[in-house]
């Protein structure tokens, strides 16, 4: 029996009741009726709460959040995400400010300067005139969105620049009148401009790029020294950061900022910090992010929902990310946000395991876990968890000397075992070495010589009884460790019974027999030059990989592993990837 502790299967199997939609007093099953924004969204209320009602196939989904809180909707492309942003914007009315994924980032700091009121009106409604508040909101559909709310290219960077310059002008003028000679003493605190706030955030995010803001222009320099250049010549990422910070700063108090694809053009290294800064500086606002980026969604603290499907009626099939699943929230987000089955594997995101499995199982979402026991726990927990049962999953683990009984147990759990001791050994199999050598131009007798060199070098790693014995000793240690982990002494009620139970249960462990059998198997593989069989027993990942690196590529182990990862990531249908696929087990979603 597999050496998994008795509590492993029981842990993480708590059931979370599956709901078609979250029910609240405001939720109605009459999803065909157009939902309206709650009166609680009025900006005159200091303790306002934002309420959304989203049509679903059955009951409407009620989403409630306060200023300073964030809601994230994650879904695949084509899943109705943008249309959901349109629905939310229309529901919230005056309280909403939506930033489309289709946004132009052409920046012109020298744009004609206009009044702050006109600039803000143009930014929020696409109409810079002096229309009344209601008229301005009515203008939003046609002027800001061109009556094509989901597909229109949002081009409001000029209005944003104008609003920031107008704020700077008005704030500076107030300060002048307050402190000019002869002005009456004022107790009012000094007011900084929105440009000042933008610069503070910018400098924390991009200290190597210095913005220089004058009364009518913006220039940039590298590190604050040397020649300046126009801000319009900044990179897409820099302009995107400026744009997003600016949009948040000029938003009206009590606004819900709806951002479609907040990760667009922003480098991953600063993405989280960017939105941390923006949210921190606008705690009076609510934030809604709509994204297909699972990493972005998983990394943020928020109420999270997964968009499963969309119908033009309109309604959306939406699920809230559940709690108490036995999984970390980031993993639950990844699981529910993926349209593919989940494959749990050993390794880390930067390991060879992960690269191999992603290339060889492209129809799966590969999730690395730290160990075999973690893979088992994840598969068992996910299959037992009611809130995740509609998502199929499987697992795959290293050979690690598992017995036929262990392999059969794994199969029952939905976990496959690779045909070698460790994942690195797959690369040493003749069919994979052949594909690598062929990619380097080896053919015929030259190819066979290269394969013989690989085989002889690996067999040479076990050229003494002492070296073989070390492999056998590690094998015995694993067998003993697994057996001890399976022992259950809960029925022993006294020390005498415990001693007797221990002696009885461990008496069947024939360590000398295990040593003899494994030694015989390894020596037979060496004598018969059976490399594939040896790789089932031989656990020396560093030694084997270093040998492959030297013989196949004439390089160091680290460089060779990096090369393999790059090759597999670049082309999952290459000859090398296909060779690895051919020796891995077939896995079916279930």
mmCIF file with all atom_site columns, C-alpha atoms in Angstrom, residues 339-449:
data_model
loop_
_atom_site.group_PDB
_atom_site.id
_atom_site.type_symbol
_atom_site.label_atom_id
_atom_site.label_alt_id
_atom_site.label_comp_id
_atom_site.label_asym_id
_atom_site.label_entity_id
_atom_site.label_seq_id
_atom_site.pdbx_PDB_ins_code
_atom_site.Cartn_x
_atom_site.Cartn_y
_atom_site.Cartn_z
_atom_site.occupancy
_atom_site.B_iso_or_equiv
_atom_site.pdbx_formal_charge
_atom_site.auth_seq_id
_atom_site.auth_comp_id
_atom_site.auth_asym_id
_atom_site.auth_atom_id
_atom_site.pdbx_PDB_model_num
ATOM 1   C CA . UNK A 1 339 ? -10.979 26.012 -18.923 1.00 0.00 ? 339 UNK A CA 1
ATOM 2   C CA . UNK A 1 340 ? -8.651  23.013 -19.039 1.00 0.00 ? 340 UNK A CA 1
ATOM 3   C CA . UNK A 1 341 ? -8.357  20.068 -16.643 1.00 0.00 ? 341 UNK A CA 1
ATOM 4   C CA . UNK A 1 342 ? -5.760  20.381 -13.898 1.00 0.00 ? 342 UNK A CA 1
ATOM 5   C CA . UNK A 1 343 ? -2.608  18.258 -13.814 1.00 0.00 ? 343 UNK A CA 1
ATOM 6   C CA . UNK A 1 344 ? -0.752  18.255 -10.500 1.00 0.00 ? 344 UNK A CA 1
ATOM 7   C CA . UNK A 1 345 ? 2.949   17.463 -10.863 1.00 0.00 ? 345 UNK A CA 1
ATOM 8   C CA . UNK A 1 346 ? 6.071   17.419 -8.729  1.00 0.00 ? 346 UNK A CA 1
ATOM 9   C CA . UNK A 1 347 ? 8.413   20.398 -8.971  1.00 0.00 ? 347 UNK A CA 1
ATOM 10  C CA . UNK A 1 348 ? 8.306   24.189 -9.059  1.00 0.00 ? 348 UNK A CA 1
ATOM 11  C CA . UNK A 1 349 ? 7.467   26.786 -11.709 1.00 0.00 ? 349 UNK A CA 1
ATOM 12  C CA . UNK A 1 350 ? 11.122  27.095 -12.724 1.00 0.00 ? 350 UNK A CA 1
ATOM 13  C CA . UNK A 1 351 ? 11.971  23.388 -12.597 1.00 0.00 ? 351 UNK A CA 1
ATOM 14  C CA . UNK A 1 352 ? 12.607  20.937 -15.407 1.00 0.00 ? 352 UNK A CA 1
ATOM 15  C CA . UNK A 1 353 ? 9.531   18.967 -14.302 1.00 0.00 ? 353 UNK A CA 1
ATOM 16  C CA . UNK A 1 354 ? 7.236   21.908 -14.991 1.00 0.00 ? 354 UNK A CA 1
ATOM 17  C CA . UNK A 1 355 ? 8.761   22.636 -18.408 1.00 0.00 ? 355 UNK A CA 1
ATOM 18  C CA . UNK A 1 356 ? 8.490   19.008 -19.509 1.00 0.00 ? 356 UNK A CA 1
ATOM 19  C CA . UNK A 1 357 ? 4.913   18.531 -18.373 1.00 0.00 ? 357 UNK A CA 1
ATOM 20  C CA . UNK A 1 358 ? 3.690   21.840 -19.852 1.00 0.00 ? 358 UNK A CA 1
ATOM 21  C CA . UNK A 1 359 ? 5.179   20.900 -23.223 1.00 0.00 ? 359 UNK A CA 1
ATOM 22  C CA . UNK A 1 360 ? 3.965   17.301 -23.179 1.00 0.00 ? 360 UNK A CA 1
ATOM 23  C CA . UNK A 1 361 ? 0.465   17.891 -21.799 1.00 0.00 ? 361 UNK A CA 1
ATOM 24  C CA . UNK A 1 362 ? -0.566  21.169 -23.509 1.00 0.00 ? 362 UNK A CA 1
ATOM 25  C CA . UNK A 1 363 ? -4.262  20.434 -23.074 1.00 0.00 ? 363 UNK A CA 1
ATOM 26  C CA . UNK A 1 364 ? -3.853  20.556 -19.278 1.00 0.00 ? 364 UNK A CA 1
ATOM 27  C CA . UNK A 1 365 ? -3.253  23.357 -16.813 1.00 0.00 ? 365 UNK A CA 1
ATOM 28  C CA . UNK A 1 366 ? -0.096  22.160 -15.061 1.00 0.00 ? 366 UNK A CA 1
ATOM 29  C CA . UNK A 1 367 ? 0.151   22.965 -11.348 1.00 0.00 ? 367 UNK A CA 1
ATOM 30  C CA . UNK A 1 368 ? 3.487   22.150 -9.674  1.00 0.00 ? 368 UNK A CA 1
ATOM 31  C CA . UNK A 1 369 ? 3.545   20.836 -6.105  1.00 0.00 ? 369 UNK A CA 1
ATOM 32  C CA . UNK A 1 370 ? 6.546   20.429 -3.855  1.00 0.00 ? 370 UNK A CA 1
ATOM 33  C CA . UNK A 1 371 ? 6.457   16.644 -3.417  1.00 0.00 ? 371 UNK A CA 1
ATOM 34  C CA . UNK A 1 372 ? 4.742   13.391 -4.284  1.00 0.00 ? 372 UNK A CA 1
ATOM 35  C CA . UNK A 1 373 ? 2.621   13.559 -1.126  1.00 0.00 ? 373 UNK A CA 1
ATOM 36  C CA . UNK A 1 374 ? 1.491   17.070 -2.102  1.00 0.00 ? 374 UNK A CA 1
ATOM 37  C CA . UNK A 1 375 ? 0.427   15.789 -5.523  1.00 0.00 ? 375 UNK A CA 1
ATOM 38  C CA . UNK A 1 376 ? -1.578  13.003 -3.882  1.00 0.00 ? 376 UNK A CA 1
ATOM 39  C CA . UNK A 1 377 ? -3.153  15.378 -1.396  1.00 0.00 ? 377 UNK A CA 1
ATOM 40  C CA . UNK A 1 378 ? -4.117  17.851 -4.132  1.00 0.00 ? 378 UNK A CA 1
ATOM 41  C CA . UNK A 1 379 ? -5.725  15.248 -6.390  1.00 0.00 ? 379 UNK A CA 1
ATOM 42  C CA . UNK A 1 380 ? -7.646  13.600 -3.554  1.00 0.00 ? 380 UNK A CA 1
ATOM 43  C CA . UNK A 1 381 ? -8.770  16.923 -2.065  1.00 0.00 ? 381 UNK A CA 1
ATOM 44  C CA . UNK A 1 382 ? -9.877  18.358 -5.377  1.00 0.00 ? 382 UNK A CA 1
ATOM 45  C CA . UNK A 1 383 ? -11.880 15.296 -6.339  1.00 0.00 ? 383 UNK A CA 1
ATOM 46  C CA . UNK A 1 384 ? -13.533 15.189 -2.924  1.00 0.00 ? 384 UNK A CA 1
ATOM 47  C CA . UNK A 1 385 ? -14.383 18.898 -2.795  1.00 0.00 ? 385 UNK A CA 1
ATOM 48  C CA . UNK A 1 386 ? -17.935 19.641 -3.879  1.00 0.00 ? 386 UNK A CA 1
ATOM 49  C CA . UNK A 1 387 ? -17.179 23.194 -5.008  1.00 0.00 ? 387 UNK A CA 1
ATOM 50  C CA . UNK A 1 388 ? -14.491 21.909 -7.395  1.00 0.00 ? 388 UNK A CA 1
ATOM 51  C CA . UNK A 1 389 ? -16.007 18.635 -8.622  1.00 0.00 ? 389 UNK A CA 1
ATOM 52  C CA . UNK A 1 390 ? -16.913 19.989 -12.049 1.00 0.00 ? 390 UNK A CA 1
ATOM 53  C CA . UNK A 1 391 ? -13.191 20.578 -12.686 1.00 0.00 ? 391 UNK A CA 1
ATOM 54  C CA . UNK A 1 392 ? -11.377 17.388 -13.664 1.00 0.00 ? 392 UNK A CA 1
ATOM 55  C CA . UNK A 1 393 ? -7.876  16.705 -12.404 1.00 0.00 ? 393 UNK A CA 1
ATOM 56  C CA . UNK A 1 394 ? -5.131  14.109 -12.416 1.00 0.00 ? 394 UNK A CA 1
ATOM 57  C CA . UNK A 1 395 ? -1.585  13.805 -11.152 1.00 0.00 ? 395 UNK A CA 1
ATOM 58  C CA . UNK A 1 396 ? 1.789   12.502 -12.267 1.00 0.00 ? 396 UNK A CA 1
ATOM 59  C CA . UNK A 1 397 ? 4.776   11.601 -10.075 1.00 0.00 ? 397 UNK A CA 1
ATOM 60  C CA . UNK A 1 398 ? 8.331   10.280 -10.349 1.00 0.00 ? 398 UNK A CA 1
ATOM 61  C CA . UNK A 1 399 ? 8.929   6.509  -10.382 1.00 0.00 ? 399 UNK A CA 1
ATOM 62  C CA . UNK A 1 400 ? 10.841  6.596  -7.068  1.00 0.00 ? 400 UNK A CA 1
ATOM 63  C CA . UNK A 1 401 ? 11.036  2.773  -6.695  1.00 0.00 ? 401 UNK A CA 1
ATOM 64  C CA . UNK A 1 402 ? 7.300   2.328  -6.322  1.00 0.00 ? 402 UNK A CA 1
ATOM 65  C CA . UNK A 1 403 ? 6.103   -1.264 -6.243  1.00 0.00 ? 403 UNK A CA 1
ATOM 66  C CA . UNK A 1 404 ? 3.444   -2.609 -8.587  1.00 0.00 ? 404 UNK A CA 1
ATOM 67  C CA . UNK A 1 405 ? 1.000   -2.408 -5.677  1.00 0.00 ? 405 UNK A CA 1
ATOM 68  C CA . UNK A 1 406 ? 1.834   1.256  -5.163  1.00 0.00 ? 406 UNK A CA 1
ATOM 69  C CA . UNK A 1 407 ? 1.425   2.016  -8.869  1.00 0.00 ? 407 UNK A CA 1
ATOM 70  C CA . UNK A 1 408 ? -1.996  0.336  -8.869  1.00 0.00 ? 408 UNK A CA 1
ATOM 71  C CA . UNK A 1 409 ? -2.990  2.424  -5.844  1.00 0.00 ? 409 UNK A CA 1
ATOM 72  C CA . UNK A 1 410 ? -1.914  5.564  -7.667  1.00 0.00 ? 410 UNK A CA 1
ATOM 73  C CA . UNK A 1 411 ? -3.990  4.543  -10.685 1.00 0.00 ? 411 UNK A CA 1
ATOM 74  C CA . UNK A 1 412 ? -7.088  4.252  -8.513  1.00 0.00 ? 412 UNK A CA 1
ATOM 75  C CA . UNK A 1 413 ? -6.483  7.808  -7.293  1.00 0.00 ? 413 UNK A CA 1
ATOM 76  C CA . UNK A 1 414 ? -6.026  9.134  -10.829 1.00 0.00 ? 414 UNK A CA 1
ATOM 77  C CA . UNK A 1 415 ? -2.257  9.550  -10.595 1.00 0.00 ? 415 UNK A CA 1
ATOM 78  C CA . UNK A 1 416 ? 0.234   8.243  -13.150 1.00 0.00 ? 416 UNK A CA 1
ATOM 79  C CA . UNK A 1 417 ? 3.813   7.164  -12.465 1.00 0.00 ? 417 UNK A CA 1
ATOM 80  C CA . UNK A 1 418 ? 6.572   7.939  -14.984 1.00 0.00 ? 418 UNK A CA 1
ATOM 81  C CA . UNK A 1 419 ? 8.695   4.986  -16.183 1.00 0.00 ? 419 UNK A CA 1
ATOM 82  C CA . UNK A 1 420 ? 11.960  6.247  -14.654 1.00 0.00 ? 420 UNK A CA 1
ATOM 83  C CA . UNK A 1 421 ? 13.162  7.030  -11.156 1.00 0.00 ? 421 UNK A CA 1
ATOM 84  C CA . UNK A 1 422 ? 13.261  10.810 -11.639 1.00 0.00 ? 422 UNK A CA 1
ATOM 85  C CA . UNK A 1 423 ? 12.044  13.240 -14.286 1.00 0.00 ? 423 UNK A CA 1
ATOM 86  C CA . UNK A 1 424 ? 15.640  14.071 -15.314 1.00 0.00 ? 424 UNK A CA 1
ATOM 87  C CA . UNK A 1 425 ? 16.123  10.427 -16.301 1.00 0.00 ? 425 UNK A CA 1
ATOM 88  C CA . UNK A 1 426 ? 13.593  10.870 -19.107 1.00 0.00 ? 426 UNK A CA 1
ATOM 89  C CA . UNK A 1 427 ? 16.102  13.008 -20.987 1.00 0.00 ? 427 UNK A CA 1
ATOM 90  C CA . UNK A 1 428 ? 18.642  10.171 -20.745 1.00 0.00 ? 428 UNK A CA 1
ATOM 91  C CA . UNK A 1 429 ? 16.385  7.622  -22.445 1.00 0.00 ? 429 UNK A CA 1
ATOM 92  C CA . UNK A 1 430 ? 17.808  6.612  -25.856 1.00 0.00 ? 430 UNK A CA 1
ATOM 93  C CA . UNK A 1 431 ? 14.819  7.902  -27.825 1.00 0.00 ? 431 UNK A CA 1
ATOM 94  C CA . UNK A 1 432 ? 15.145  11.369 -26.262 1.00 0.00 ? 432 UNK A CA 1
ATOM 95  C CA . UNK A 1 433 ? 18.938  11.490 -26.593 1.00 0.00 ? 433 UNK A CA 1
ATOM 96  C CA . UNK A 1 434 ? 18.495  10.517 -30.228 1.00 0.00 ? 434 UNK A CA 1
ATOM 97  C CA . UNK A 1 435 ? 16.088  13.422 -30.824 1.00 0.00 ? 435 UNK A CA 1
ATOM 98  C CA . UNK A 1 436 ? 18.516  15.858 -29.181 1.00 0.00 ? 436 UNK A CA 1
ATOM 99  C CA . UNK A 1 437 ? 21.437  14.592 -31.270 1.00 0.00 ? 437 UNK A CA 1
ATOM 100 C CA . UNK A 1 438 ? 19.394  14.652 -34.470 1.00 0.00 ? 438 UNK A CA 1
ATOM 101 C CA . UNK A 1 439 ? 18.499  18.278 -33.775 1.00 0.00 ? 439 UNK A CA 1
ATOM 102 C CA . UNK A 1 440 ? 22.260  18.922 -33.773 1.00 0.00 ? 440 UNK A CA 1
ATOM 103 C CA . UNK A 1 441 ? 22.655  17.262 -37.173 1.00 0.00 ? 441 UNK A CA 1
ATOM 104 C CA . UNK A 1 442 ? 23.863  13.792 -36.151 1.00 0.00 ? 442 UNK A CA 1
ATOM 105 C CA . UNK A 1 443 ? 22.775  10.919 -38.408 1.00 0.00 ? 443 UNK A CA 1
ATOM 106 C CA . UNK A 1 444 ? 23.704  7.335  -39.198 1.00 0.00 ? 444 UNK A CA 1
ATOM 107 C CA . UNK A 1 445 ? 26.835  5.979  -37.539 1.00 0.00 ? 445 UNK A CA 1
ATOM 108 C CA . UNK A 1 446 ? 27.649  9.365  -35.989 1.00 0.00 ? 446 UNK A CA 1
ATOM 109 C CA . UNK A 1 447 ? 24.273  9.365  -34.275 1.00 0.00 ? 447 UNK A CA 1
ATOM 110 C CA . UNK A 1 448 ? 24.734  5.812  -32.993 1.00 0.00 ? 448 UNK A CA 1
ATOM 111 C CA . UNK A 1 449 ? 28.200  6.670  -31.674 1.00 0.00 ? 449 UNK A CA 1
#
